[in-house]
Coordinates of C-alpha atoms and ligand atoms in Angstrom, one line a residue:
M165 CA -24.9 1.8 -67.2
S166 CA -28.5 1.1 -68.0
D167 CA -28.0 -2.6 -67.2
E168 CA -27.1 -1.7 -63.7
T169 CA -29.8 -1.9 -61.1
F170 CA -31.1 1.5 -60.0
Y171 CA -31.5 1.1 -56.3
I172 CA -33.6 3.5 -54.2
T173 CA -34.6 3.3 -50.6
T174 CA -37.0 5.0 -48.2
P175 CA -36.1 5.2 -44.5
I176 CA -37.4 2.2 -42.6
Y177 CA -40.1 3.4 -40.3
Y178 CA -40.5 3.1 -36.6
I179 CA -43.6 1.1 -35.8
N180 CA -44.6 2.8 -32.7
D181 CA -47.7 3.8 -34.6
V182 CA -49.5 3.6 -38.0
P183 CA -48.2 5.7 -40.9
H184 CA -48.9 9.5 -41.0
L185 CA -48.4 11.9 -43.8
G186 CA -44.8 12.6 -42.8
N187 CA -43.9 9.0 -43.4
A188 CA -46.0 8.7 -46.6
Y189 CA -44.1 11.6 -48.1
P190 CA -40.7 10.1 -48.7
T191 CA -42.4 6.8 -49.7
V192 CA -44.5 8.6 -52.4
V193 CA -41.5 10.5 -53.7
S194 CA -39.3 7.3 -53.8
D195 CA -42.2 5.5 -55.6
F196 CA -42.4 8.3 -58.2
I197 CA -38.6 8.1 -58.9
A198 CA -38.7 4.3 -59.0
R199 CA -41.6 4.3 -61.5
F200 CA -40.0 6.9 -63.6
R201 CA -36.7 4.9 -63.8
R202 CA -38.7 1.8 -64.8
L203 CA -40.4 3.8 -67.5
Q204 CA -36.9 4.8 -68.7
G205 CA -36.1 1.1 -69.0
R206 CA -34.0 0.8 -66.0
R207 CA -33.9 -2.3 -63.8
V208 CA -35.1 -1.0 -60.5
F209 CA -34.8 -2.2 -56.9
F210 CA -37.1 -0.1 -54.7
L211 CA -36.9 -0.9 -51.0
T212 CA -38.9 0.1 -48.0
G213 CA -39.6 -1.5 -44.6
T214 CA -39.9 -1.2 -40.9
D215 CA -37.4 -0.4 -38.1
E216 CA -38.6 -2.7 -35.2
H217 CA -36.0 -2.8 -32.5
G218 CA -34.9 -0.3 -29.8
V219 CA -36.2 1.3 -26.6
R220 CA -39.0 3.2 -28.3
I221 CA -40.7 0.2 -29.8
A222 CA -40.1 -1.9 -26.6
R223 CA -41.8 0.8 -24.6
T224 CA -44.7 1.1 -27.0
A225 CA -45.3 -2.6 -26.9
E226 CA -45.1 -2.6 -23.1
S227 CA -47.7 0.2 -22.9
K228 CA -50.0 -2.0 -25.0
G229 CA -49.3 -5.0 -22.7
L230 CA -47.7 -6.9 -25.6
A231 CA -44.3 -8.5 -26.3
P232 CA -42.5 -6.3 -28.9
R233 CA -42.6 -9.0 -31.5
D234 CA -46.4 -9.4 -31.1
W235 CA -46.9 -5.6 -31.3
A236 CA -44.7 -5.6 -34.5
D237 CA -46.6 -8.4 -36.1
Q238 CA -49.9 -6.6 -35.3
I239 CA -49.0 -3.2 -36.7
V240 CA -46.8 -4.0 -39.7
P241 CA -49.9 -5.0 -41.8
R242 CA -51.2 -1.5 -41.3
W243 CA -48.1 -0.2 -43.0
H244 CA -48.6 -2.6 -45.9
D245 CA -52.2 -1.4 -46.2
A246 CA -51.2 2.3 -46.3
W247 CA -48.6 1.7 -49.0
K248 CA -51.1 -0.4 -51.0
A249 CA -53.7 2.4 -50.8
L250 CA -51.1 4.8 -52.1
D251 CA -50.0 2.4 -55.0
I252 CA -46.5 2.2 -53.7
S253 CA -44.7 -0.2 -56.1
Y254 CA -41.9 -1.3 -53.8
D255 CA -39.9 -4.4 -54.8
D256 CA -39.1 -5.4 -51.3
F257 CA -40.3 -4.7 -47.8
I258 CA -37.7 -5.5 -45.1
R259 CA -38.4 -5.9 -41.4
T260 CA -35.4 -5.6 -39.1
T261 CA -36.8 -8.6 -37.1
E262 CA -36.4 -10.9 -40.0
Q263 CA -33.8 -13.6 -40.0
R264 CA -32.4 -12.5 -43.4
H265 CA -31.6 -9.1 -41.7
E266 CA -30.5 -10.2 -38.2
G267 CA -28.0 -12.8 -39.2
P268 CA -26.1 -10.6 -41.7
V269 CA -26.1 -7.6 -39.2
Q270 CA -24.4 -9.9 -36.7
Q271 CA -21.9 -10.8 -39.4
F272 CA -21.2 -7.2 -40.2
V273 CA -20.6 -6.2 -36.6
Q274 CA -18.5 -9.3 -36.0
A275 CA -16.4 -8.3 -39.1
L276 CA -15.9 -4.8 -37.6
Y277 CA -14.9 -6.4 -34.2
D278 CA -12.4 -8.7 -36.0
K279 CA -10.8 -5.7 -37.7
D280 CA -10.4 -3.9 -34.4
E281 CA -12.9 -1.2 -35.4
I282 CA -14.9 -1.9 -32.2
Y283 CA -13.7 -1.6 -28.5
L284 CA -15.3 -1.8 -25.1
G285 CA -15.7 1.4 -23.1
S286 CA -18.1 3.1 -20.8
Y287 CA -20.4 5.9 -21.5
E288 CA -22.4 8.4 -19.7
G289 CA -24.7 10.6 -21.8
L290 CA -28.2 12.0 -22.4
Y291 CA -30.3 9.7 -24.5
C292 CA -33.4 10.8 -26.4
V293 CA -35.7 7.9 -26.9
G294 CA -37.6 9.7 -29.7
C295 CA -34.4 10.1 -31.7
E296 CA -32.9 6.8 -30.4
A297 CA -29.7 8.8 -30.1
F298 CA -27.4 10.4 -27.6
K299 CA -27.6 14.2 -27.5
Q300 CA -24.9 16.7 -26.7
P301 CA -26.0 19.3 -24.1
D302 CA -25.7 22.1 -26.7
E303 CA -28.2 20.3 -28.9
L304 CA -31.0 20.7 -26.3
V305 CA -33.4 23.6 -25.9
D306 CA -34.4 24.2 -22.3
G307 CA -33.1 20.8 -21.5
K308 CA -35.3 19.1 -24.0
C309 CA -34.8 17.5 -27.4
P310 CA -36.0 20.1 -29.9
L311 CA -37.4 17.4 -32.2
H312 CA -39.4 15.5 -29.7
G313 CA -40.0 18.0 -26.9
I314 CA -38.9 15.5 -24.3
E315 CA -36.1 15.5 -21.7
P316 CA -33.4 13.0 -22.6
E317 CA -32.6 10.3 -20.1
V318 CA -29.3 10.0 -18.3
V319 CA -27.6 6.7 -19.4
E320 CA -24.5 5.3 -17.9
E321 CA -23.3 1.9 -19.0
D322 CA -20.6 -0.2 -20.5
N323 CA -20.9 -0.1 -24.3
Y324 CA -19.1 -1.2 -27.3
F325 CA -17.8 1.7 -29.4
F326 CA -17.1 2.0 -33.1
R327 CA -14.0 4.0 -34.0
L328 CA -16.0 6.7 -35.9
S329 CA -13.5 9.5 -35.1
K330 CA -10.9 7.7 -37.3
Y331 CA -13.0 8.4 -40.4
R332 CA -13.2 12.2 -40.0
D333 CA -10.7 13.1 -42.7
R334 CA -12.0 10.6 -45.2
L335 CA -15.6 11.8 -44.7
I336 CA -14.5 15.4 -45.1
E337 CA -12.8 14.5 -48.3
L338 CA -15.9 12.7 -49.5
Y339 CA -18.2 15.7 -48.9
E340 CA -15.7 18.0 -50.5
T341 CA -15.1 16.0 -53.6
D342 CA -18.4 14.4 -54.3
E343 CA -21.2 17.0 -54.4
R344 CA -23.9 14.4 -55.0
F345 CA -23.1 12.4 -51.9
V346 CA -25.2 14.6 -49.7
M347 CA -28.0 16.6 -51.3
P348 CA -29.3 19.2 -51.3
E349 CA -26.2 21.5 -50.9
V350 CA -27.5 23.1 -47.7
R351 CA -27.4 19.7 -46.0
R352 CA -24.0 18.9 -47.3
N353 CA -22.6 22.1 -45.9
E354 CA -24.3 21.4 -42.6
V355 CA -22.7 18.0 -42.3
L356 CA -19.4 19.2 -43.5
G357 CA -19.3 21.9 -40.9
K358 CA -20.3 19.6 -38.1
V359 CA -17.8 16.9 -39.0
K360 CA -15.0 19.5 -39.3
Q361 CA -15.8 20.4 -35.7
G362 CA -14.8 16.9 -34.7
L363 CA -16.2 13.4 -34.4
Q364 CA -16.5 11.2 -31.4
D365 CA -16.5 7.4 -31.4
L366 CA -20.0 6.0 -31.5
S367 CA -21.6 3.8 -28.8
I368 CA -23.0 0.9 -30.8
S369 CA -24.4 -1.4 -28.1
R370 CA -26.8 -1.2 -25.2
V371 CA -27.1 -3.4 -22.1
S372 CA -30.0 -2.0 -20.2
F373 CA -32.7 -3.7 -22.3
D374 CA -32.8 -6.6 -24.7
W375 CA -35.1 -5.7 -27.6
G376 CA -32.5 -5.8 -30.3
I377 CA -30.0 -8.0 -32.1
P378 CA -27.4 -9.5 -29.7
I379 CA -23.8 -8.7 -30.1
P380 CA -22.5 -12.0 -31.3
W381 CA -19.4 -12.2 -29.0
D382 CA -21.1 -10.7 -26.0
P383 CA -24.9 -11.4 -26.2
K384 CA -25.9 -9.5 -23.0
H385 CA -25.4 -6.4 -25.3
V386 CA -27.8 -5.6 -28.1
I387 CA -26.7 -3.7 -31.2
Y388 CA -27.6 0.0 -31.2
V389 CA -30.8 0.3 -33.1
W390 CA -29.4 2.8 -35.7
V391 CA -26.5 0.5 -36.6
D392 CA -29.0 -2.3 -36.9
A393 CA -31.4 -0.2 -39.0
L394 CA -29.0 1.3 -41.4
Q395 CA -27.9 -2.1 -42.5
N396 CA -31.3 -2.9 -43.9
Y397 CA -30.1 -1.2 -47.1
I398 CA -27.4 -3.9 -47.6
T399 CA -29.1 -6.9 -46.0
A400 CA -32.1 -6.5 -48.3
A401 CA -29.7 -6.3 -51.2
G402 CA -28.1 -9.7 -50.3
Y403 CA -25.2 -8.7 -48.0
G404 CA -24.2 -11.7 -46.0
S405 CA -26.7 -14.0 -47.8
D406 CA -26.2 -13.6 -51.6
D407 CA -22.9 -12.1 -52.7
E408 CA -23.7 -12.3 -56.4
R409 CA -26.9 -10.3 -55.9
F410 CA -25.3 -7.9 -53.5
N411 CA -22.6 -7.0 -56.0
R412 CA -25.2 -6.4 -58.6
V413 CA -27.5 -4.3 -56.6
W414 CA -25.3 -2.4 -54.1
P415 CA -24.5 0.5 -53.9
A416 CA -27.8 2.3 -53.6
D417 CA -28.3 5.2 -56.0
I418 CA -30.4 7.1 -53.6
H419 CA -31.2 6.9 -49.9
L420 CA -34.1 9.2 -49.6
I421 CA -34.5 10.5 -46.1
G422 CA -35.8 13.4 -44.0
K423 CA -33.5 16.1 -42.8
D424 CA -33.7 14.9 -39.1
I425 CA -31.8 11.8 -39.9
V426 CA -29.0 13.2 -42.1
W427 CA -26.3 12.6 -39.5
F428 CA -26.9 8.8 -39.4
H429 CA -27.0 8.5 -43.2
A430 CA -24.3 10.9 -44.2
V431 CA -21.8 10.3 -41.4
I432 CA -22.3 7.1 -39.5
W433 CA -23.4 5.0 -42.4
P434 CA -20.5 5.8 -44.8
A435 CA -18.0 5.4 -42.0
L436 CA -19.4 1.9 -41.2
L437 CA -19.1 1.0 -44.8
M438 CA -15.6 2.4 -45.1
A439 CA -14.5 0.3 -42.2
L440 CA -15.4 -2.8 -44.1
D441 CA -14.2 -1.5 -47.5
L442 CA -17.7 -1.7 -48.9
P443 CA -18.9 0.7 -51.7
L444 CA -20.7 3.8 -50.5
P445 CA -24.2 4.9 -51.6
R446 CA -24.2 7.4 -54.4
T447 CA -26.6 9.9 -52.9
V448 CA -28.2 10.6 -49.6
F449 CA -31.0 13.1 -50.3
A450 CA -32.6 14.8 -47.4
H451 CA -36.0 16.4 -47.8
G452 CA -37.7 18.9 -45.6
F453 CA -40.6 18.5 -43.2
L454 CA -44.2 18.6 -43.9
L455 CA -45.7 21.2 -41.6
V456 CA -49.3 21.7 -40.4
G457 CA -50.0 25.1 -39.0
G458 CA -46.2 25.7 -38.7
E459 CA -45.4 22.6 -36.8
K460 CA -43.8 19.3 -37.9
M461 CA -46.5 16.8 -38.4
S462 CA -46.2 13.8 -36.1
K463 CA -48.3 11.5 -34.0
S464 CA -46.7 12.6 -30.8
R465 CA -47.7 16.2 -31.5
A466 CA -51.2 15.2 -32.3
T467 CA -51.1 16.8 -35.7
G468 CA -50.9 13.4 -37.4
I469 CA -53.4 13.0 -40.2
S470 CA -53.7 9.6 -41.7
P471 CA -53.1 9.2 -45.5
H472 CA -56.4 7.3 -45.6
D473 CA -58.2 10.5 -44.5
L474 CA -57.0 12.3 -47.6
I475 CA -57.1 9.4 -50.1
E476 CA -60.9 9.2 -49.4
T477 CA -61.4 12.6 -50.9
F478 CA -58.5 13.0 -53.4
G479 CA -57.9 9.4 -54.4
S480 CA -54.4 7.9 -54.4
D481 CA -53.5 9.8 -57.5
G482 CA -54.6 13.2 -56.1
Y483 CA -52.8 12.6 -52.9
R484 CA -49.5 11.6 -54.7
Y485 CA -49.7 14.5 -57.2
Y486 CA -50.3 17.1 -54.5
F487 CA -47.3 16.2 -52.4
L488 CA -45.0 15.7 -55.4
R489 CA -45.9 18.9 -57.1
E490 CA -46.7 21.3 -54.2
V491 CA -43.6 21.0 -52.1
S492 CA -40.2 22.1 -53.5
F493 CA -38.4 18.9 -52.8
G494 CA -35.7 19.4 -50.2
Q495 CA -37.5 22.3 -48.5
D496 CA -40.1 22.3 -45.8
G497 CA -43.7 22.3 -47.1
T498 CA -46.9 23.3 -45.6
F499 CA -49.9 21.1 -46.0
S500 CA -53.3 22.6 -46.0
W501 CA -56.7 21.2 -47.1
E502 CA -57.4 24.4 -49.1
S503 CA -54.1 24.2 -51.1
M504 CA -54.7 20.5 -51.8
V505 CA -58.2 21.2 -53.2
A506 CA -56.9 24.1 -55.2
R507 CA -54.0 22.1 -56.7
Y508 CA -56.3 19.2 -57.5
N509 CA -58.8 21.4 -59.2
S510 CA -56.4 23.5 -61.3
D511 CA -53.9 20.8 -62.4
L512 CA -55.9 17.6 -62.4
A513 CA -59.6 18.4 -62.9
N514 CA -59.0 21.4 -65.1
D515 CA -55.8 21.1 -67.1
L516 CA -55.5 17.4 -67.6
G517 CA -59.1 16.3 -66.9
N518 CA -60.6 18.8 -69.3
L519 CA -58.0 18.2 -72.0
A520 CA -58.8 14.4 -71.9
A521 CA -62.5 15.0 -71.9
R522 CA -62.4 17.5 -74.7
V523 CA -60.2 15.5 -77.0
L524 CA -62.0 12.1 -76.5
T525 CA -65.4 13.8 -76.9
M526 CA -64.4 15.5 -80.2
I527 CA -62.9 12.2 -81.6
G528 CA -66.3 10.6 -80.7
R529 CA -68.4 13.4 -82.2
Y530 CA -66.4 14.2 -85.3
L531 CA -64.7 11.0 -86.2
G532 CA -67.0 8.3 -85.0
G533 CA -64.7 7.5 -82.1
V534 CA -61.8 6.3 -84.3
I535 CA -58.3 7.7 -84.1
P536 CA -57.3 8.9 -87.6
Q537 CA -54.2 8.0 -89.6
P538 CA -51.1 9.8 -88.5
P539 CA -50.2 12.9 -90.7
E540 CA -47.3 12.9 -93.2
A541 CA -44.7 15.6 -92.7
P542 CA -46.1 18.0 -95.4
E543 CA -49.4 18.0 -93.6
L544 CA -48.0 19.7 -90.5
T545 CA -48.4 23.4 -89.8
A546 CA -46.3 25.7 -87.6
A547 CA -48.9 25.2 -84.8
D548 CA -48.4 21.4 -85.0
D549 CA -44.6 21.7 -85.0
A550 CA -44.8 23.9 -81.9
L551 CA -46.9 21.3 -80.1
V552 CA -44.4 18.6 -80.9
A553 CA -41.5 20.8 -79.9
T554 CA -43.0 21.5 -76.5
F555 CA -43.5 17.8 -76.0
R556 CA -39.8 17.1 -76.7
D557 CA -38.6 19.9 -74.5
S558 CA -40.9 19.0 -71.6
V559 CA -40.1 15.3 -71.7
A560 CA -36.3 16.1 -71.7
D561 CA -36.8 18.6 -68.8
M562 CA -38.7 16.0 -66.9
G563 CA -35.8 13.5 -67.2
R564 CA -33.3 16.1 -66.1
A565 CA -35.5 17.1 -63.1
V566 CA -35.7 13.4 -62.0
D567 CA -31.9 13.2 -62.3
N568 CA -31.7 16.2 -60.0
I569 CA -34.2 14.6 -57.6
A570 CA -36.6 17.4 -58.1
P571 CA -40.1 15.8 -58.6
H572 CA -41.9 19.1 -58.4
E573 CA -39.8 20.4 -61.3
A574 CA -40.5 17.1 -63.2
L575 CA -44.2 17.6 -62.9
K576 CA -44.0 21.3 -63.7
A577 CA -42.3 20.3 -66.9
A578 CA -45.0 17.7 -67.7
W579 CA -47.7 20.2 -67.1
R580 CA -46.1 22.7 -69.5
F581 CA -47.0 20.2 -72.2
V582 CA -50.5 19.6 -70.8
R583 CA -51.2 23.3 -70.9
K584 CA -49.6 23.6 -74.4
A585 CA -52.0 20.9 -75.6
N586 CA -54.9 22.9 -74.2
A587 CA -53.7 26.1 -75.9
Y588 CA -53.3 24.1 -79.2
V589 CA -57.0 23.2 -79.0
E590 CA -57.9 26.9 -78.7
E591 CA -55.6 27.7 -81.5
V592 CA -56.7 25.2 -84.1
T593 CA -60.4 25.2 -83.0
P594 CA -61.4 21.7 -84.2
W595 CA -65.1 22.7 -83.9
T596 CA -64.6 25.3 -86.7
L597 CA -62.8 22.7 -88.9
A598 CA -65.7 20.3 -88.3
K599 CA -68.1 22.7 -90.0
D600 CA -66.1 22.8 -93.2
D601 CA -66.0 19.8 -95.5
Q602 CA -62.9 21.1 -97.2
Q603 CA -61.1 20.8 -93.8
S604 CA -61.9 17.2 -93.1
R605 CA -58.3 16.0 -93.4
R606 CA -57.0 19.0 -91.3
L607 CA -59.6 18.0 -88.6
E608 CA -58.2 14.5 -88.6
V609 CA -54.6 15.8 -88.4
V610 CA -55.3 18.0 -85.4
L611 CA -57.3 15.3 -83.6
Y612 CA -54.5 12.8 -84.2
N613 CA -52.0 15.3 -82.7
L614 CA -54.2 15.7 -79.7
A615 CA -54.8 12.0 -79.2
E616 CA -51.0 11.5 -79.5
S617 CA -50.5 14.2 -76.9
L618 CA -52.8 12.3 -74.6
R619 CA -51.0 9.1 -75.1
L620 CA -47.6 10.7 -74.3
I621 CA -49.1 12.6 -71.4
S622 CA -50.3 9.3 -69.9
L623 CA -46.8 8.0 -70.1
M624 CA -45.3 11.2 -68.6
V625 CA -47.7 11.4 -65.7
S626 CA -47.8 7.7 -65.0
A627 CA -45.1 7.8 -62.3
A628 CA -47.1 10.4 -60.4
T629 CA -50.7 9.4 -61.1
P630 CA -50.6 5.8 -62.1
R631 CA -54.3 5.1 -61.9
A632 CA -55.5 7.9 -64.1
A633 CA -52.6 7.4 -66.5
Q634 CA -53.7 3.8 -67.0
E635 CA -57.3 4.8 -67.4
L636 CA -56.5 7.4 -70.0
W637 CA -54.3 4.9 -71.8
G638 CA -57.3 2.5 -72.0
R639 CA -59.7 5.2 -73.2
L640 CA -57.3 5.8 -76.1
G641 CA -57.9 2.2 -77.1
L642 CA -54.4 1.1 -76.1
E643 CA -54.1 -2.3 -74.5
G644 CA -51.9 -3.7 -71.8
P645 CA -50.6 -2.3 -68.6
L646 CA -48.9 1.1 -68.9
E647 CA -46.3 -0.2 -66.5
D648 CA -44.9 -2.4 -69.3
T649 CA -44.3 0.6 -71.6
R650 CA -41.0 2.4 -71.9
L651 CA -40.3 6.0 -72.6
T652 CA -37.4 5.0 -74.8
A653 CA -39.5 2.8 -77.1
D654 CA -43.0 4.3 -76.7
G655 CA -42.2 7.9 -75.9
A656 CA -41.5 9.1 -79.4
W657 CA -43.9 11.4 -81.1
G658 CA -46.0 9.6 -83.7
G659 CA -46.1 6.3 -82.0
L660 CA -49.9 6.1 -81.8
S661 CA -51.5 4.0 -84.6
G662 CA -54.6 5.2 -86.5
G663 CA -57.7 3.1 -86.3
L664 CA -57.9 2.6 -82.5
R665 CA -61.3 3.1 -81.0
V666 CA -61.5 5.6 -78.2
R667 CA -63.8 5.6 -75.2
T668 CA -65.1 8.6 -73.4
G669 CA -66.2 8.2 -69.8
D670 CA -66.7 9.9 -66.5
P671 CA -64.4 12.7 -65.7
L672 CA -60.9 11.4 -64.7
W673 CA -61.0 13.8 -61.8
P674 CA -64.4 15.2 -60.8
R675 CA -64.0 18.8 -59.6
L676 CA -64.0 19.2 -55.8
D677 CA -65.7 22.0 -54.1
A678 CA -63.6 23.9 -51.6
A679 CA -65.8 22.9 -48.7
T680 CA -65.5 19.1 -49.4
G681 CA -64.6 17.1 -46.3
Ligands
LIG1557 N1 -36.4 4.4 -38.1 C1 -35.8 5.7 -38.4 C2 -35.1 5.6 -39.8 C3 -34.2 4.5 -40.0 S1 -33.6 4.5 -41.7 C4 -32.3 3.4 -41.6 C5 -36.8 6.8 -38.4 N2 -38.0 6.5 -38.5 S2 -39.3 7.5 -38.4 O1 -40.4 6.7 -38.6 O2 -39.2 8.2 -37.2 O3 -39.1 8.5 -39.6 C6 -39.0 8.1 -40.9 C7 -38.9 9.2 -41.9 O4 -40.1 9.9 -41.8 C8 -37.8 10.1 -41.6 O5 -37.0 10.3 -42.8 C9 -38.5 11.4 -41.2 O6 -37.8 12.5 -41.7 C10 -39.8 11.3 -41.9 N3 -40.8 12.1 -41.4 C11 -41.5 12.0 -40.2 N4 -42.2 13.1 -40.0 C12 -42.1 13.9 -41.0 C13 -42.7 15.1 -41.4 N5 -43.6 15.7 -40.7 N6 -42.4 15.6 -42.7 C14 -41.6 14.9 -43.5 N7 -41.0 13.8 -43.2 C15 -41.0 13.5 -41.8 O7 -36.4 7.9 -38.3

């Protein structure tokens, strides 16, 4: 099992604009999970990218007076920059305009056509450009798309159709027998209910514009942007270009997406894969929306805040930590500046920042900055045992939370240990021991335990706050990139060697005052 590649994806993002917090959110969460799996020793493939075809992008480019391709080439670097600023450790970034994607997508659609999964028909419907999808009249509110607040356009054209309706029973069986296929449960029930009501065949080509991948046997049609986009998950894994790699990497373990695009991922995508007898992704996890003042954050609603605005104040680590910890993953979450400052101050500056500062300062002051030799079992007291027990519980809880795709729970578990280590300092009062010569070995034992706690904490938090974790690692005198360490090998209590020289330094997270910014 652990030799298998752990494959996680973000949605690929529309490039009508630069990234906003709502797009950064699934990217940060995916990065956390990818980093945590690497830490557990898994081989990881973490994919993100950009969705560059379709009416929406064509119109954006037109409004800028540019060809779509030129617009794309101009804006994609801004997405790279944002992910760099957030320390996103993706293994691959796919663009749907790349040859490695377009060729295999044509192969896929041709294979469907050859199997008679596609037929020509005509369609009249209401198309929302924001969703890049047809809408049923009962999905509209006051004649408008509730997600984008715009009136859909009437479209009437000859289209190719995929026989989606044929897959209704197999899909229902999938949702009913595999409770991890769509998560969380509320989304699974929603999808199940909707599919039970019936499935219509899906229009998978458009003729009225040409910004897309041509249908190979009838190139005046372009492939529907969602059918094109979904395939990024397989084309980046080698479908149609590298069978050996594709077999090794596919299926994805997790497609992490927002709740607005569940239908495409949990209905259309598995049906397309079933039609070609390809393995299905293991889990489609749909998270909630980030809201500002009760509204979904988006550029079109003018509530878009750029990640850069927040990184300036909170740093990449502070940004990542806040969204991972604050929002119950799967539910909607409300962003506010005040809660971000409060979370940063309480968990990062106080709990962890103070613990690190206290321990390193005491090792400096009482032990000349050198980590003492590890204690032998008989030297340990009940207080020490309780500290170690909390470590073991919280690291195990963390692993379980990541298995359940609950990053907020994972960090809550890690912080139980951080708080326990702070409580241990209060309990064993090293400053009292330092005044008593008889207690010099006991002082060494407790400071060893605390230094070891800091080492393990840097491992545990590294997937969330990689920069501070690396810094703390270095201050403990440990060498090499934290990214090369493994929880399996390095995550056992007692792994820290005596004799290393520690370094104190500026606070890892200077306190912010509530009015900052
Ligand atoms: N291009 C499609 C996805 C294709 S995947 C094969 C798309 N792109 S998008 O840029 O509009 O949205 C990408 C993701 O960002 C979606 O999962 C969406 O849920 C997420 N978010 C956009 N705004 C959001 C919030 N305000 N809050 C949380 N996530 C939201 O859809």
